[in-house]
Short mmCIF file of C-alpha atoms in Angstrom, two decimals:
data_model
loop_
_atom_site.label_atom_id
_atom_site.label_comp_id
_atom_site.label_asym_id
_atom_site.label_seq_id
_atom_site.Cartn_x
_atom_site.Cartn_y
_atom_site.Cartn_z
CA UNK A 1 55.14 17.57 -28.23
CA UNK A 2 57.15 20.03 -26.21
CA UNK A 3 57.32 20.18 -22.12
CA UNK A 4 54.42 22.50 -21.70
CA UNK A 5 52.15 20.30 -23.56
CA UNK A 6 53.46 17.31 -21.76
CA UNK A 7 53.19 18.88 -18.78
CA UNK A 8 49.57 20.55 -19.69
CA UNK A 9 48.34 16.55 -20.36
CA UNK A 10 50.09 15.49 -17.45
CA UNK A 11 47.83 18.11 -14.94
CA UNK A 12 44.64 16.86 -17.10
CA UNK A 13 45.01 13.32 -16.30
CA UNK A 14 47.29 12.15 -13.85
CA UNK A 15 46.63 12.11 -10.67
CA UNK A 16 48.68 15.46 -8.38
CA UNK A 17 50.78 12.33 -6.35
CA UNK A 18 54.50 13.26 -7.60
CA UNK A 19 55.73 17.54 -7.13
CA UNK A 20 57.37 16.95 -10.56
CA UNK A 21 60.84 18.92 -11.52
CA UNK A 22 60.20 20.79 -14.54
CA UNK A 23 61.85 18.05 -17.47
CA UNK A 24 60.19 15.73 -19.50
CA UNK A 25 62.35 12.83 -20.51
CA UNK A 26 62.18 11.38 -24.03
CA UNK A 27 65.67 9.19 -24.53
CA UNK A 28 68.83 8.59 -22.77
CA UNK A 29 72.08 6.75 -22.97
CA UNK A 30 74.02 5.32 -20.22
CA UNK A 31 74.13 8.20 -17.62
CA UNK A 32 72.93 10.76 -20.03
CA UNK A 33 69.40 11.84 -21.04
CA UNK A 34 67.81 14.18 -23.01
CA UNK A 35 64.73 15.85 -22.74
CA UNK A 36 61.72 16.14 -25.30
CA UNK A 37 63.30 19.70 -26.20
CA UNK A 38 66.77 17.80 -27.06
CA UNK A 39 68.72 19.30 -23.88
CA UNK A 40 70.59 16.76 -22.28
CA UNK A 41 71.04 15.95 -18.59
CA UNK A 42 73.82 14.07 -16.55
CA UNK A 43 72.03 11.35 -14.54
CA UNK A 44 72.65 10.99 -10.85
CA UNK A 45 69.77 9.66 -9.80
CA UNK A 46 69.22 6.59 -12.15
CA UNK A 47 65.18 6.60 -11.72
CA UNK A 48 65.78 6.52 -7.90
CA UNK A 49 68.26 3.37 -8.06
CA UNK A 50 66.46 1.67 -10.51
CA UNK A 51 68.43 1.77 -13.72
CA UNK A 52 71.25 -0.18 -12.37
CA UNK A 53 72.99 0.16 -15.67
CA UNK A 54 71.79 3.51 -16.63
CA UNK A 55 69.18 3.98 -19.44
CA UNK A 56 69.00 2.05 -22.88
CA UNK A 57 71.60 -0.24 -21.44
CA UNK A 58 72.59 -2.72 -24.10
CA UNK A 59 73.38 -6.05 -21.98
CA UNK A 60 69.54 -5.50 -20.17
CA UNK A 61 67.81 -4.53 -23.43
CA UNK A 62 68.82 -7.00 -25.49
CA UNK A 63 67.84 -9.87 -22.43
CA UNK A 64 64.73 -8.36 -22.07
CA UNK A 65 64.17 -8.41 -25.61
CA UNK A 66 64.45 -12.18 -26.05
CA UNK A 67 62.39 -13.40 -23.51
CA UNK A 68 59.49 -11.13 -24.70
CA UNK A 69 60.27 -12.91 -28.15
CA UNK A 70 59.52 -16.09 -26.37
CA UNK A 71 56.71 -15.16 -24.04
CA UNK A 72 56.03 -11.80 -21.88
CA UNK A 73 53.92 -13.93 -19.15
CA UNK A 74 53.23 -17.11 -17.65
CA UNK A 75 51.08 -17.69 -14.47
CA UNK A 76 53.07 -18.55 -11.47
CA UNK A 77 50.90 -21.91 -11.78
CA UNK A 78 53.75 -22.80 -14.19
CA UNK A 79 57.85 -22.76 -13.96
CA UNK A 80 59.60 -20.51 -16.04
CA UNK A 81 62.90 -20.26 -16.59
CA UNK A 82 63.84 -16.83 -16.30
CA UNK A 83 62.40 -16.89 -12.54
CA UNK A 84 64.06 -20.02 -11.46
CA UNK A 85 67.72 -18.41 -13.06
CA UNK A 86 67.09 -15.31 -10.97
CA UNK A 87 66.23 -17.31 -7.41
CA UNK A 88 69.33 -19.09 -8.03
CA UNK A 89 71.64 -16.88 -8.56
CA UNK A 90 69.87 -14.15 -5.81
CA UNK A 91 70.52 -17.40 -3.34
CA UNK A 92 74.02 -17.58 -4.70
CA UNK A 93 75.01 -14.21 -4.03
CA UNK A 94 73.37 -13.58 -0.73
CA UNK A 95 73.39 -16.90 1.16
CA UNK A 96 69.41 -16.68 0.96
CA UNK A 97 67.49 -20.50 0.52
CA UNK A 98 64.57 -19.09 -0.91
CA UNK A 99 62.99 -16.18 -2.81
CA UNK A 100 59.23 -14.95 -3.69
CA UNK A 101 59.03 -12.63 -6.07
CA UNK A 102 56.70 -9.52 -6.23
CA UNK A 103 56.44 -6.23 -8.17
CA UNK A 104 57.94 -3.41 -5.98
CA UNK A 105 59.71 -3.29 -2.92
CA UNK A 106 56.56 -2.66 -0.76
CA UNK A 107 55.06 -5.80 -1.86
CA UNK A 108 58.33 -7.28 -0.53
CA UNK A 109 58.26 -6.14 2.53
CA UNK A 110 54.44 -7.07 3.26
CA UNK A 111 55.79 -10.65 2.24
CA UNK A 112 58.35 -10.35 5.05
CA UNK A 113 56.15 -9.29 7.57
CA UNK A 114 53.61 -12.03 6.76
CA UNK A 115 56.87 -14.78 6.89
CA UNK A 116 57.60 -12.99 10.41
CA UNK A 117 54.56 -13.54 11.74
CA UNK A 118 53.85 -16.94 10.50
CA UNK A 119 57.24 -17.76 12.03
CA UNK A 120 56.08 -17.01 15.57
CA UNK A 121 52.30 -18.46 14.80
CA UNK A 122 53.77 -22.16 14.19
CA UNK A 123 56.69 -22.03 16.32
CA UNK A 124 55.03 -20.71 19.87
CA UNK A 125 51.25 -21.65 19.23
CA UNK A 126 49.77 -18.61 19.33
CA UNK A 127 49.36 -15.51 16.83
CA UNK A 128 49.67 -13.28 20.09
CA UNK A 129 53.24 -13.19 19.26
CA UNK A 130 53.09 -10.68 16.12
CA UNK A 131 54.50 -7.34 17.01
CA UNK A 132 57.32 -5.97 14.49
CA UNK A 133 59.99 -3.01 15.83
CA UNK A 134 60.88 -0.56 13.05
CA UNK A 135 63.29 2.57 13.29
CA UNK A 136 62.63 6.20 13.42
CA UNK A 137 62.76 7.94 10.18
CA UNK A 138 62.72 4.60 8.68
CA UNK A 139 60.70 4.14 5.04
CA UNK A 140 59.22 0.53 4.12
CA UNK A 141 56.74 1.50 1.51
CA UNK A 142 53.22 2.80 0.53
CA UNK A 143 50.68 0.21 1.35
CA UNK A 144 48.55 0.23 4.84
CA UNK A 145 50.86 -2.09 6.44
CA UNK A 146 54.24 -0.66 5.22
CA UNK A 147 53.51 2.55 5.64
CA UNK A 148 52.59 1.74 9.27
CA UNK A 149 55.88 0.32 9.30
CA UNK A 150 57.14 3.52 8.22
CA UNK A 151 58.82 5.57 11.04
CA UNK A 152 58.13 8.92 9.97
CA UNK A 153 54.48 10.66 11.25
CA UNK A 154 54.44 13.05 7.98
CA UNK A 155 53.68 9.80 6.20
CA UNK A 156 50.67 8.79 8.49
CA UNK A 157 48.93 11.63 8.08
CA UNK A 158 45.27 11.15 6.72
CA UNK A 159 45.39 7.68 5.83
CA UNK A 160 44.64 6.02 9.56
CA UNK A 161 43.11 3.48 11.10
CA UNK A 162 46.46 1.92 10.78
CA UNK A 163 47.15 -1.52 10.81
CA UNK A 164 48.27 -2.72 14.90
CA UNK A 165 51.71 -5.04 15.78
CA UNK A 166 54.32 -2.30 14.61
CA UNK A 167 56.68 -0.11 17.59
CA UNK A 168 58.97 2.50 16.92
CA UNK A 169 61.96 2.67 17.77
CA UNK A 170 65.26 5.31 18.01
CA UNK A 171 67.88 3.75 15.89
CA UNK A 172 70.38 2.43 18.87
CA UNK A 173 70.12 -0.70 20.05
CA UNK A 174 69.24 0.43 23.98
CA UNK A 175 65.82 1.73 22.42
CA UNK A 176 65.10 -1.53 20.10
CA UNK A 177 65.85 -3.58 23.41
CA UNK A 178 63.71 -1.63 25.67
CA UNK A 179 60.64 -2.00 23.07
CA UNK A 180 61.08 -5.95 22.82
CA UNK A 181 58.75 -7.81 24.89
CA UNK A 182 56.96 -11.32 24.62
CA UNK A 183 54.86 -10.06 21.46
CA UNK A 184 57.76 -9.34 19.64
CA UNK A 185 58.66 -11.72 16.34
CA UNK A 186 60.83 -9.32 14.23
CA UNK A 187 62.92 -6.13 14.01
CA UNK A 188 62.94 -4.61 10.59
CA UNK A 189 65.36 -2.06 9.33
CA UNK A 190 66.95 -0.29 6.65
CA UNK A 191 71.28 -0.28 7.13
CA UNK A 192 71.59 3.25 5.20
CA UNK A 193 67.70 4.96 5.97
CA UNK A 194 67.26 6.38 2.10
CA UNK A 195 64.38 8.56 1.88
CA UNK A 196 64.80 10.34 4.99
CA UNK A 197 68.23 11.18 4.63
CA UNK A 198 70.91 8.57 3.59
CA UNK A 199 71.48 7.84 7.46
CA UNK A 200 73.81 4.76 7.66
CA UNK A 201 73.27 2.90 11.07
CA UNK A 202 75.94 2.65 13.30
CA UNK A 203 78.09 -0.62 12.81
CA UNK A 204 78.18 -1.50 16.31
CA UNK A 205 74.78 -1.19 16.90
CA UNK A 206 73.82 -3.42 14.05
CA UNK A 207 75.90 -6.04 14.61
CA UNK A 208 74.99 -6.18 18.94
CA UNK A 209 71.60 -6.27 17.93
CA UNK A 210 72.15 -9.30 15.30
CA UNK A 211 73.09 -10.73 18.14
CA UNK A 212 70.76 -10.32 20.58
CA UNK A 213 68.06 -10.90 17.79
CA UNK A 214 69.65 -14.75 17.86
CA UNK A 215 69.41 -14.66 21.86
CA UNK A 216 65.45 -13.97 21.58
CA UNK A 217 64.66 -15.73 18.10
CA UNK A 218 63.44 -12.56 17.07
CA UNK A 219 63.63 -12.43 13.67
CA UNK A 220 66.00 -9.75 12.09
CA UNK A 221 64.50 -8.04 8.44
CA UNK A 222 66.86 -6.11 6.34
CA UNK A 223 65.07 -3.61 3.66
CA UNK A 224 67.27 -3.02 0.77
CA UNK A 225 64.87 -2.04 -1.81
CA UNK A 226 67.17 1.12 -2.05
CA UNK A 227 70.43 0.03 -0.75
CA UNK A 228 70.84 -3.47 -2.53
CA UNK A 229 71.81 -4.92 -6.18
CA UNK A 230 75.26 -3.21 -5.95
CA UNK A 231 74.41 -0.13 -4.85
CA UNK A 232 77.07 0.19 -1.66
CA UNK A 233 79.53 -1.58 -3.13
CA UNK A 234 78.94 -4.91 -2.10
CA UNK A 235 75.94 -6.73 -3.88
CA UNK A 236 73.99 -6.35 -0.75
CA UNK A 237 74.30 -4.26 2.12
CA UNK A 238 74.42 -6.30 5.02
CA UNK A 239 77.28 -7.85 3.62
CA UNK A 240 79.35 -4.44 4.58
CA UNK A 241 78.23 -4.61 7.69
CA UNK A 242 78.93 -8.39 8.67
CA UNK A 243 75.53 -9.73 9.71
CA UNK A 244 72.93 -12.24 8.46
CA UNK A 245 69.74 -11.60 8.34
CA UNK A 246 66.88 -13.89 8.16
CA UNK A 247 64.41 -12.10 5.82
CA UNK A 248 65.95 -9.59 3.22
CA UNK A 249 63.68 -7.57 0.66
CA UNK A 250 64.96 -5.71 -2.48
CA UNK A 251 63.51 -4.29 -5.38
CA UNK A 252 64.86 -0.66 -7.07
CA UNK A 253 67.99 -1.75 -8.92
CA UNK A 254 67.28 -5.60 -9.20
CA UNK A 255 64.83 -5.13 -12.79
CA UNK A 256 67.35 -2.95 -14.14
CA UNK A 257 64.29 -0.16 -14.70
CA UNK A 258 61.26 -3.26 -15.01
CA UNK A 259 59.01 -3.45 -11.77
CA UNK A 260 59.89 -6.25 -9.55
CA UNK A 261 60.69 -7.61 -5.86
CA UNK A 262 62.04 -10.54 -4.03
CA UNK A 263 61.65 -11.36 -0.36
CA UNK A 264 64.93 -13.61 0.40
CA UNK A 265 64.64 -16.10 3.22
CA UNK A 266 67.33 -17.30 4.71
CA UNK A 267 68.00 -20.56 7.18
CA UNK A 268 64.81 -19.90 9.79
CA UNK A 269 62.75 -18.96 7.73
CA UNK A 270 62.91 -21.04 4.42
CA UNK A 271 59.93 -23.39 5.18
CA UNK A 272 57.75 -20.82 6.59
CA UNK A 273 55.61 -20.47 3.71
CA UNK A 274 53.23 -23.50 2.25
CA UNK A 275 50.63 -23.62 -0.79
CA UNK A 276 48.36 -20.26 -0.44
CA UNK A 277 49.85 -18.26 1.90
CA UNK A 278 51.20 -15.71 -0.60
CA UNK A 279 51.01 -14.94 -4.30
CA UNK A 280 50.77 -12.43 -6.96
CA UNK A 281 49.74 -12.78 -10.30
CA UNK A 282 52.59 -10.73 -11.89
CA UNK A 283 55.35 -11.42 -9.67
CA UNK A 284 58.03 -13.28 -11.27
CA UNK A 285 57.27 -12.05 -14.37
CA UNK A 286 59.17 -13.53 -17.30
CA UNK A 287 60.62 -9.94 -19.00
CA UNK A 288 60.94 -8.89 -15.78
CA UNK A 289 63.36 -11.29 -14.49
CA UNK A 290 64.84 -11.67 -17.92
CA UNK A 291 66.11 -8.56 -16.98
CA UNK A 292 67.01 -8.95 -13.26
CA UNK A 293 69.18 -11.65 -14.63
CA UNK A 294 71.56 -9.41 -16.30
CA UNK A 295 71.94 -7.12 -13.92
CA UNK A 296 72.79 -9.98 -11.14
CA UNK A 297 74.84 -11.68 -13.27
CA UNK A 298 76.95 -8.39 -13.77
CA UNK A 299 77.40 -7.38 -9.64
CA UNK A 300 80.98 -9.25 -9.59
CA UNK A 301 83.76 -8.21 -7.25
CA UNK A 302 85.49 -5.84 -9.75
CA UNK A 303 82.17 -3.85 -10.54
CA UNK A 304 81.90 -3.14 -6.69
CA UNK A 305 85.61 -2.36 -6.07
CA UNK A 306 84.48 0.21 -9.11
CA UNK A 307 81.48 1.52 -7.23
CA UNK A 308 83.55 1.71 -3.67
CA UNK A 309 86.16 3.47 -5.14
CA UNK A 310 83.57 6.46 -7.39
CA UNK A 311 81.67 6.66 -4.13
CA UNK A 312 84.91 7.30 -2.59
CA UNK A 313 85.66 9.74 -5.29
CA UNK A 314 82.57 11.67 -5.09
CA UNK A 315 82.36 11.89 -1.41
CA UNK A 316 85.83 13.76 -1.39
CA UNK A 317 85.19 16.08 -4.03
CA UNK A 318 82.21 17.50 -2.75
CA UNK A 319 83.46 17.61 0.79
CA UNK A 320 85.93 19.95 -0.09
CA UNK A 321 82.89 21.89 -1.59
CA UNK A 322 82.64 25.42 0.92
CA UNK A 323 78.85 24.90 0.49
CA UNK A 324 78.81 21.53 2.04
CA UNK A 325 78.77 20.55 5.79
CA UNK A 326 79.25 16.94 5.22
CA UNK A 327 78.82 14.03 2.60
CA UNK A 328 77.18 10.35 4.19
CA UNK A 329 76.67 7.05 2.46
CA UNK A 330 78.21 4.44 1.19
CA UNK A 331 79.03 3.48 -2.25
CA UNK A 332 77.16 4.95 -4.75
CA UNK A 333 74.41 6.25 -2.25
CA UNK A 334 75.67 9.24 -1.17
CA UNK A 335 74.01 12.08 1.09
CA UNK A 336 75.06 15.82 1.30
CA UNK A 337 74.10 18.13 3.64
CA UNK A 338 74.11 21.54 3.01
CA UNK A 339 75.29 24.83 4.36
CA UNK A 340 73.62 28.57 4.17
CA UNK A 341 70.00 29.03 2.91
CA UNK A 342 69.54 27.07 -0.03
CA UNK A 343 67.00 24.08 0.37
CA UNK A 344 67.56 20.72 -0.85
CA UNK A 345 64.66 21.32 -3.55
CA UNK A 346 66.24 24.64 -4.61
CA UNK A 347 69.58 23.17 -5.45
CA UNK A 348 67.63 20.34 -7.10
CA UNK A 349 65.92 22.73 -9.21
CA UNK A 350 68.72 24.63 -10.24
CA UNK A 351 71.36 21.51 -10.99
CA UNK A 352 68.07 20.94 -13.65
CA UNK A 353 68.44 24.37 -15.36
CA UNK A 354 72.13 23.61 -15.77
CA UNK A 355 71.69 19.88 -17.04
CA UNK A 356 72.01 17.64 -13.80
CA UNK A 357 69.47 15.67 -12.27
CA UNK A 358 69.46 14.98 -8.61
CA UNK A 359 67.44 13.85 -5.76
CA UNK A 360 66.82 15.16 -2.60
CA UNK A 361 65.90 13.43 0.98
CA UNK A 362 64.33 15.61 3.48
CA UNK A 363 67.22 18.68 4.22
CA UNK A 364 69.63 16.71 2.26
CA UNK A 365 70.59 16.37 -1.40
CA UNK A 366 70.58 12.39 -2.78
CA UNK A 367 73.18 11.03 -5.43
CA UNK A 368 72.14 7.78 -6.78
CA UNK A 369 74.75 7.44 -10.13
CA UNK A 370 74.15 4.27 -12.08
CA UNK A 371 76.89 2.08 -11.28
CA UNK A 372 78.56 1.97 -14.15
CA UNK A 373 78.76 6.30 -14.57
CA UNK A 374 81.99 7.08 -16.18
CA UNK A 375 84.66 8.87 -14.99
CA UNK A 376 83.85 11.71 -17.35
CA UNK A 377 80.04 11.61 -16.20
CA UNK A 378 80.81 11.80 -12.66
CA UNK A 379 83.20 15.15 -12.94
CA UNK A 380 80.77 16.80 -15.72
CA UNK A 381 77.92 16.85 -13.13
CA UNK A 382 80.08 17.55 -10.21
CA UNK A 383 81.04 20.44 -12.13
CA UNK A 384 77.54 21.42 -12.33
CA UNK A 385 76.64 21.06 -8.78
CA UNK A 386 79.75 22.79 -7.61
CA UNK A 387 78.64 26.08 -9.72
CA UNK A 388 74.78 25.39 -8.54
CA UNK A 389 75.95 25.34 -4.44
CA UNK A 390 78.55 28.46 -4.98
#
């Protein structure tokens, strides 16, 4: 089947949700893929941070392999041991006491803001206190009560009544402070804002509002379904910036390119949750974390010198590019915005025709690399987008 019939079957039967670049995707290796026509792409997006490891990676195939030779699923009436492996060593390398596991990062974050609320329930009496701040331009997810949570109006559109309890506010800590009041049980917030931009917060401001967080026992929520499992060099992203939270949600890069999610709770809010006040049927699936495993168990100290020092790499090269005002991120999340007249989409579009895949967030072009992109990788497509922005 070549694109245009993939793409004819695609406008038959799947719903018009995704503005699609024109490739369809049949195999890949590592950072490399190659299309059903047998062109081959350099991969810098990694399915949006998903495949940690790139594509076909042997150390994730081969894991997920074997447990599906044992069993693909078990109801999360029953232990399993490929979920219990994972919590452990997700506790081990964040400081986290306990994890539930979902399918996607918005199902992770509608976990935290139930544990959030609960929190304030049993602790002041009341369910009065319930009201959760989010940032401008912030992005939480695609269900009713994430993407109220969502501070960004384009997103809103059409789908209200929205859900109540959520305030917006600018991403300093003077406008969090101003919007806390007695209702108040959490703040959530992403350190480096992904889809709108690769925006990373301000240190200063997220470690004075850590703090005052602790003053008001209001509950502090870091989303790193984009930014976490390695991505910014350190296995999570709060650890760059020097702060604990109390609730912590990732998804993205932690099933290695299989659907999954874990809300981490740390010292607070460990108890919070009892029998039947959350669950999933699929979450904590066996393959699933089979293959969460291996990518954990990989994210040692010398893999994220390696993805500090690309990150580094890239950054400088394509600062000195003419086309470029300037290059944000951190690690391998990396943000370049872009001088003259060409959109984000348009360079997009045109990296494609010359065998590089990237992203783009809002005005901005998005590098995601897999973390493990070789040296060769990363200057092959840099030569491409170099050509594409002169």
């Amino acid at each position: 089947m070549n694109f245009q019939d993939v793409k004819n079957k695609d406008t038959q039967f799947i719903a018009p949700t995704y503005n699609r670049f024109a490739v369809a995707i049949s195999k890949g290796v590592g950072s490399t893929f190659t299309d059903v026509e047998g062109k081959k792409y350099i991969d810098f997006t990694s399915g949006i941070g998903v495949n940690a490891f790139g594509v076909n990676d042997e150390i994730w195939k081969n894991a997920v392999i074997e447990q599906i030779d044992s069993v693909q699923h078990a109801c999360n009436l029953y232990y399993t041991l490929p979920q219990v492996r994972l919590a452990e060593l997700l506790c081990e390398k964040s400081g986290a006491k306990k994890v539930f596991f979902g399918n996607s990062g918005a199902e992770a974050n509608e976990c935290a803001i139930k544990v959030a609320r609960k929190y304030s329930a049993l602790k002041y009496g009341d369910e009065k206190r319930y009201e959760i701040i989010t940032l401008k331009n912030s992005f939480h997810g695609r269900t009713l009560a994430t993407l109220t949570a969502t501070g960004q109006d384009n997103f809103h559109k059409y789908f209200g009544p929205f859900l109540e309890g959520f305030v917006y506010a600018e991403p300093n800590f003077e406008s969090v402070k101003e919007r806390v009041t007695d209702k108040t049980c959490a703040v959530m917030l992403e350190l480096i804002q992904g889809e709108s931009g690769v925006n990373v917060l301000d240190k200063n401001f997220v470690t004075d509002l850590e703090k005052y967080c602790k003053e008001k026992d209001v509950l502090l929520i870091v989303d790193e379904v984009q930014t976490g499992n390695g991505r910014t060099g350190s296995v999570y992203a709060f650890q760059n910036f020097e702060i604990q939270p109390d609730i912590l949600t990732t998804a993205k890069g932690l099933g290695g390119g299989l659907p999954i999610g874990a809300c981490l709770l740390f010292d607070k809010t460990e108890t919070v949750f009892s029998f039947g006040d959350h669950g999933t049927t699929y979450g904590g699936n066996p393959v699933a974390c089979a293959g969460a495993v291996s990518v954990i168990e990989r994210l040692t100290d010398e893999l994220m010198e390696e993805v500090r020092q690309k990150g580094e790499y890239i950054r400088k090269k394509i600062a000195e590019f003419p086309a470029v005002e300037s290059v944000d991120g951190m690690g391998l999340m990396i943000g370049i915005k872009l001088k003259g007249e060409k959109t984000s989409r348009e360079v997009a579009e045109e990296c494609l025709k010359n065998g590089l895949l990237v992203l783009t967030a809002h005005e901005k072009v998005r590098l995601l690399p897999p973390l493990n992109i070789t040296k060769r990788e990363i200057d092959e497509g840099l030569k491409v987008l170099e050509g594409v922005l002169k």
